[in-house]
Amino acid sequence: DIQMTQSPSSLSASVGDRVTITCRASQSLSGYLNWYQQKPGEAPKFLIYGASILQSGVPSRFSGSGSGTDFTLTISSLQPEDFATYYCQQTYSVPRTFGQGTKVEIK
Amino acid sequence: VQLQESGPGLVKPSGTLSLTCAVSGGSMNGSHWWTWVRQSPHKGLEWIGEAHHSGTSNYNPSLRSRVTISLDISKNEFSLRLTSVTAADTAVYFCAREPSRIYLDCWGPGTLVTVSS
């Protein structure tokens, strides 16, 4: 199985801050890396696929980058509705695997 | 497209967990795959498996001997069957759509299944 490791596990930030979350895979993903946002009691919401392609309707303050084994999710200016847990997922091979999550909390 | 899970919220140890996902607003044919994911505090988000209307399916090796995902195109629903459950199978179970096996773009709200006597 491909292991996905996110850092940090949690962070505290203020509205307007720039936030960066990192995801590292145990082997190259050839770009098959997705990002999801999850709020308490809800299902994950799909944000980004192919490491950097925004799903339709996702605000442009979200961006993704990276290749090979190292990927980044950036929120350029944190908004109140962005406080949530973020997960990366690889779809390069079976079984699909997720990172352990990064919880973004209000400072 | 909307997805909705249904099924028993409580299953006895050694029993079988059976869930159904109703798909509305879209067809189950085409390039989409249909997936089950579960989430627990212990293991986080765990991919269970996926199935396609062609009859192809893929499962997590850690669950393969116990899991079956099947599609009923006529009813626009798909199901999960997990046998010989233990407390470790207690989780929130989500169904999701996977276009062309690239990402999970639509999810059901999830349903909590507890394994307990």
mmCIF file of N, CA and C in Angstrom, chain B residues 50-113:
data_model
loop_
_atom_site.group_PDB
_atom_site.id
_atom_site.type_symbol
_atom_site.label_atom_id
_atom_site.label_comp_id
_atom_site.label_asym_id
_atom_site.label_seq_id
_atom_site.Cartn_x
_atom_site.Cartn_y
_atom_site.Cartn_z
ATOM 1 N N GLU B 50 -14.374 -0.586 -4.780
ATOM 2 C CA GLU B 50 -15.083 0.080 -5.862
ATOM 3 C C GLU B 50 -15.622 -0.953 -6.837
ATOM 4 N N ALA B 51 -16.655 -0.554 -7.556
ATOM 5 C CA ALA B 51 -17.234 -1.449 -8.557
ATOM 6 C C ALA B 51 -17.733 -0.643 -9.747
ATOM 7 N N HIS B 52 -17.774 -1.293 -10.889
ATOM 8 C CA HIS B 52 -18.192 -0.669 -12.149
ATOM 9 C C HIS B 52 -19.316 -1.507 -12.759
ATOM 10 N N HIS B 53 -20.171 -0.878 -13.556
ATOM 11 C CA HIS B 53 -21.319 -1.599 -14.111
ATOM 12 C C HIS B 53 -20.876 -2.716 -15.057
ATOM 13 N N SER B 54 -19.608 -2.693 -15.507
ATOM 14 C CA SER B 54 -19.107 -3.761 -16.379
ATOM 15 C C SER B 54 -18.943 -5.078 -15.635
ATOM 16 N N GLY B 55 -19.010 -5.003 -14.302
ATOM 17 C CA GLY B 55 -18.827 -6.211 -13.496
ATOM 18 C C GLY B 55 -17.478 -6.263 -12.810
ATOM 19 N N THR B 56 -16.618 -5.300 -13.113
ATOM 20 C CA THR B 56 -15.291 -5.253 -12.494
ATOM 21 C C THR B 56 -15.371 -4.628 -11.107
ATOM 22 N N SER B 57 -14.604 -5.162 -10.194
ATOM 23 C CA SER B 57 -14.530 -4.575 -8.856
ATOM 24 C C SER B 57 -13.115 -4.708 -8.311
ATOM 25 N N ASN B 58 -12.778 -3.813 -7.398
ATOM 26 C CA ASN B 58 -11.487 -3.844 -6.720
ATOM 27 C C ASN B 58 -11.730 -3.623 -5.237
ATOM 28 N N TYR B 59 -10.974 -4.326 -4.415
ATOM 29 C CA TYR B 59 -11.180 -4.235 -2.975
ATOM 30 C C TYR B 59 -9.857 -3.968 -2.259
ATOM 31 N N ASN B 60 -9.978 -3.380 -1.069
ATOM 32 C CA ASN B 60 -8.818 -3.223 -0.207
ATOM 33 C C ASN B 60 -8.347 -4.624 0.211
ATOM 34 N N PRO B 61 -7.072 -4.938 -0.012
ATOM 35 C CA PRO B 61 -6.586 -6.282 0.366
ATOM 36 C C PRO B 61 -6.833 -6.626 1.831
ATOM 37 N N SER B 62 -6.860 -5.598 2.685
ATOM 38 C CA SER B 62 -7.070 -5.858 4.112
ATOM 39 C C SER B 62 -8.487 -6.351 4.406
ATOM 40 N N LEU B 63 -9.416 -6.162 3.452
ATOM 41 C CA LEU B 63 -10.813 -6.539 3.650
ATOM 42 C C LEU B 63 -11.310 -7.539 2.609
ATOM 43 N N ARG B 64 -10.471 -7.833 1.620
ATOM 44 C CA ARG B 64 -10.937 -8.552 0.428
ATOM 45 C C ARG B 64 -11.674 -9.855 0.733
ATOM 46 N N SER B 65 -11.215 -10.565 1.734
ATOM 47 C CA SER B 65 -11.826 -11.868 2.014
ATOM 48 C C SER B 65 -13.231 -11.735 2.613
ATOM 49 N N ARG B 66 -13.604 -10.510 3.039
ATOM 50 C CA ARG B 66 -14.882 -10.335 3.728
ATOM 51 C C ARG B 66 -15.854 -9.405 3.015
ATOM 52 N N VAL B 67 -15.437 -8.746 1.945
ATOM 53 C CA VAL B 67 -16.250 -7.669 1.384
ATOM 54 C C VAL B 67 -16.734 -7.984 -0.033
ATOM 55 N N THR B 68 -17.940 -7.518 -0.318
ATOM 56 C CA THR B 68 -18.509 -7.580 -1.662
ATOM 57 C C THR B 68 -19.249 -6.281 -1.931
ATOM 58 N N ILE B 69 -18.978 -5.681 -3.088
ATOM 59 C CA ILE B 69 -19.730 -4.512 -3.544
ATOM 60 C C ILE B 69 -20.465 -4.925 -4.813
ATOM 61 N N SER B 70 -21.755 -4.681 -4.829
ATOM 62 C CA SER B 70 -22.547 -5.058 -5.996
ATOM 63 C C SER B 70 -23.426 -3.900 -6.441
ATOM 64 N N LEU B 71 -23.696 -3.846 -7.749
ATOM 65 C CA LEU B 71 -24.498 -2.781 -8.349
ATOM 66 C C LEU B 71 -25.834 -3.339 -8.824
ATOM 67 N N ASP B 72 -26.914 -2.591 -8.628
ATOM 68 C CA ASP B 72 -28.221 -2.906 -9.196
ATOM 69 C C ASP B 72 -28.618 -1.708 -10.044
ATOM 70 N N ILE B 73 -28.245 -1.781 -11.329
ATOM 71 C CA ILE B 73 -28.482 -0.657 -12.234
ATOM 72 C C ILE B 73 -29.979 -0.362 -12.363
ATOM 73 N N SER B 74 -30.806 -1.396 -12.351
ATOM 74 C CA SER B 74 -32.249 -1.213 -12.540
ATOM 75 C C SER B 74 -32.868 -0.400 -11.408
ATOM 76 N N LYS B 75 -32.282 -0.520 -10.223
ATOM 77 C CA LYS B 75 -32.793 0.226 -9.064
ATOM 78 C C LYS B 75 -31.980 1.486 -8.794
ATOM 79 N N ASN B 76 -30.941 1.730 -9.566
ATOM 80 C CA ASN B 76 -30.024 2.857 -9.354
ATOM 81 C C ASN B 76 -29.470 2.863 -7.932
ATOM 82 N N GLU B 77 -28.947 1.715 -7.531
ATOM 83 C CA GLU B 77 -28.346 1.624 -6.208
ATOM 84 C C GLU B 77 -27.213 0.611 -6.213
ATOM 85 N N PHE B 78 -26.325 0.757 -5.230
ATOM 86 C CA PHE B 78 -25.278 -0.233 -5.053
ATOM 87 C C PHE B 78 -25.149 -0.550 -3.574
ATOM 88 N N SER B 79 -24.521 -1.683 -3.298
ATOM 89 C CA SER B 79 -24.532 -2.160 -1.929
ATOM 90 C C SER B 79 -23.164 -2.627 -1.466
ATOM 91 N N LEU B 80 -23.036 -2.691 -0.151
ATOM 92 C CA LEU B 80 -21.823 -3.169 0.508
ATOM 93 C C LEU B 80 -22.212 -4.323 1.413
ATOM 94 N N ARG B 81 -21.446 -5.382 1.357
ATOM 95 C CA ARG B 81 -21.642 -6.510 2.262
ATOM 96 C C ARG B 81 -20.297 -6.839 2.881
ATOM 97 N N LEU B 82 -20.248 -6.820 4.216
ATOM 98 C CA LEU B 82 -19.020 -7.101 4.953
ATOM 99 C C LEU B 82 -19.338 -8.179 5.981
ATOM 100 N N THR B 83 -18.680 -9.319 5.856
ATOM 101 C CA THR B 83 -18.989 -10.460 6.721
ATOM 102 C C THR B 83 -18.047 -10.541 7.915
ATOM 103 N N SER B 84 -18.424 -11.363 8.860
ATOM 104 C CA SER B 84 -17.587 -11.657 10.043
ATOM 105 C C SER B 84 -17.081 -10.391 10.722
ATOM 106 N N VAL B 85 -17.996 -9.483 11.008
ATOM 107 C CA VAL B 85 -17.587 -8.180 11.547
ATOM 108 C C VAL B 85 -17.152 -8.303 13.014
ATOM 109 N N THR B 86 -16.265 -7.381 13.388
ATOM 110 C CA THR B 86 -15.820 -7.240 14.775
ATOM 111 C C THR B 86 -15.954 -5.771 15.160
ATOM 112 N N ALA B 87 -15.622 -5.481 16.397
ATOM 113 C CA ALA B 87 -15.703 -4.101 16.869
ATOM 114 C C ALA B 87 -14.846 -3.169 16.013
ATOM 115 N N ALA B 88 -13.790 -3.697 15.423
ATOM 116 C CA ALA B 88 -12.904 -2.885 14.586
ATOM 117 C C ALA B 88 -13.594 -2.381 13.320
ATOM 118 N N ASP B 89 -14.737 -2.965 12.987
ATOM 119 C CA ASP B 89 -15.486 -2.520 11.809
ATOM 120 C C ASP B 89 -16.480 -1.408 12.139
ATOM 121 N N THR B 90 -16.550 -1.009 13.391
ATOM 122 C CA THR B 90 -17.394 0.124 13.782
ATOM 123 C C THR B 90 -16.843 1.396 13.148
ATOM 124 N N ALA B 91 -17.687 2.092 12.412
ATOM 125 C CA ALA B 91 -17.225 3.272 11.662
ATOM 126 C C ALA B 91 -18.417 3.979 11.042
ATOM 127 N N VAL B 92 -18.168 5.173 10.535
ATOM 128 C CA VAL B 92 -19.123 5.832 9.644
ATOM 129 C C VAL B 92 -18.793 5.357 8.229
ATOM 130 N N TYR B 93 -19.801 4.849 7.537
ATOM 131 C CA TYR B 93 -19.628 4.322 6.195
ATOM 132 C C TYR B 93 -20.196 5.315 5.183
ATOM 133 N N PHE B 94 -19.377 5.675 4.185
ATOM 134 C CA PHE B 94 -19.778 6.590 3.125
ATOM 135 C C PHE B 94 -19.811 5.844 1.792
ATOM 136 N N CYS B 95 -20.797 6.161 0.966
ATOM 137 C CA CYS B 95 -20.731 5.749 -0.437
ATOM 138 C C CYS B 95 -20.357 6.974 -1.258
ATOM 139 N N ALA B 96 -19.730 6.745 -2.404
ATOM 140 C CA ALA B 96 -19.247 7.856 -3.213
ATOM 141 C C ALA B 96 -19.158 7.445 -4.676
ATOM 142 N N ARG B 97 -19.181 8.447 -5.545
ATOM 143 C CA ARG B 97 -19.015 8.240 -6.982
ATOM 144 C C ARG B 97 -17.581 8.574 -7.363
ATOM 145 N N GLU B 98 -16.998 7.784 -8.248
ATOM 146 C CA GLU B 98 -15.607 7.977 -8.655
ATOM 147 C C GLU B 98 -15.540 8.039 -10.184
ATOM 148 N N PRO B 99 -15.603 9.238 -10.767
ATOM 149 C CA PRO B 99 -15.527 9.372 -12.217
ATOM 150 C C PRO B 99 -14.194 8.864 -12.752
ATOM 151 N N SER B 100 -14.251 7.878 -13.631
ATOM 152 C CA SER B 100 -13.060 7.368 -14.308
ATOM 153 C C SER B 100 -11.938 6.971 -13.356
ATOM 154 N N ARG B 101 -12.293 6.641 -12.143
ATOM 155 C CA ARG B 101 -11.330 6.166 -11.140
ATOM 156 C C ARG B 101 -10.251 7.207 -10.836
ATOM 157 N N ILE B 102 -10.628 8.496 -10.843
ATOM 158 C CA ILE B 102 -9.637 9.538 -10.594
ATOM 159 C C ILE B 102 -9.839 10.211 -9.246
ATOM 160 N N TYR B 103 -11.084 10.508 -8.881
ATOM 161 C CA TYR B 103 -11.366 11.183 -7.628
ATOM 162 C C TYR B 103 -12.798 10.852 -7.189
ATOM 163 N N LEU B 104 -13.117 11.192 -5.948
ATOM 164 C CA LEU B 104 -14.452 10.948 -5.408
ATOM 165 C C LEU B 104 -15.177 12.284 -5.374
ATOM 166 N N ASP B 105 -16.089 12.500 -6.332
ATOM 167 C CA ASP B 105 -16.668 13.831 -6.456
ATOM 168 C C ASP B 105 -18.011 14.005 -5.766
ATOM 169 N N CYS B 106 -18.729 12.932 -5.543
ATOM 170 C CA CYS B 106 -20.010 13.019 -4.856
ATOM 171 C C CYS B 106 -20.035 11.973 -3.749
ATOM 172 N N TRP B 107 -20.440 12.395 -2.567
ATOM 173 C CA TRP B 107 -20.466 11.512 -1.401
ATOM 174 C C TRP B 107 -21.854 11.500 -0.782
ATOM 175 N N GLY B 108 -22.236 10.378 -0.207
ATOM 176 C CA GLY B 108 -23.403 10.346 0.648
ATOM 177 C C GLY B 108 -23.065 10.993 1.981
ATOM 178 N N PRO B 109 -24.055 11.289 2.809
ATOM 179 C CA PRO B 109 -23.813 11.941 4.098
ATOM 180 C C PRO B 109 -23.144 11.028 5.108
ATOM 181 N N GLY B 110 -23.174 9.714 4.865
ATOM 182 C CA GLY B 110 -22.554 8.769 5.789
ATOM 183 C C GLY B 110 -23.563 8.180 6.754
ATOM 184 N N THR B 111 -23.279 6.954 7.190
ATOM 185 C CA THR B 111 -24.119 6.295 8.171
ATOM 186 C C THR B 111 -23.244 5.560 9.177
ATOM 187 N N LEU B 112 -23.550 5.751 10.449
ATOM 188 C CA LEU B 112 -22.762 5.118 11.503
ATOM 189 C C LEU B 112 -23.221 3.680 11.696
ATOM 190 N N VAL B 113 -22.273 2.770 11.639
ATOM 191 C CA VAL B 113 -22.550 1.371 11.940
ATOM 192 C C VAL B 113 -21.718 0.962 13.148
#
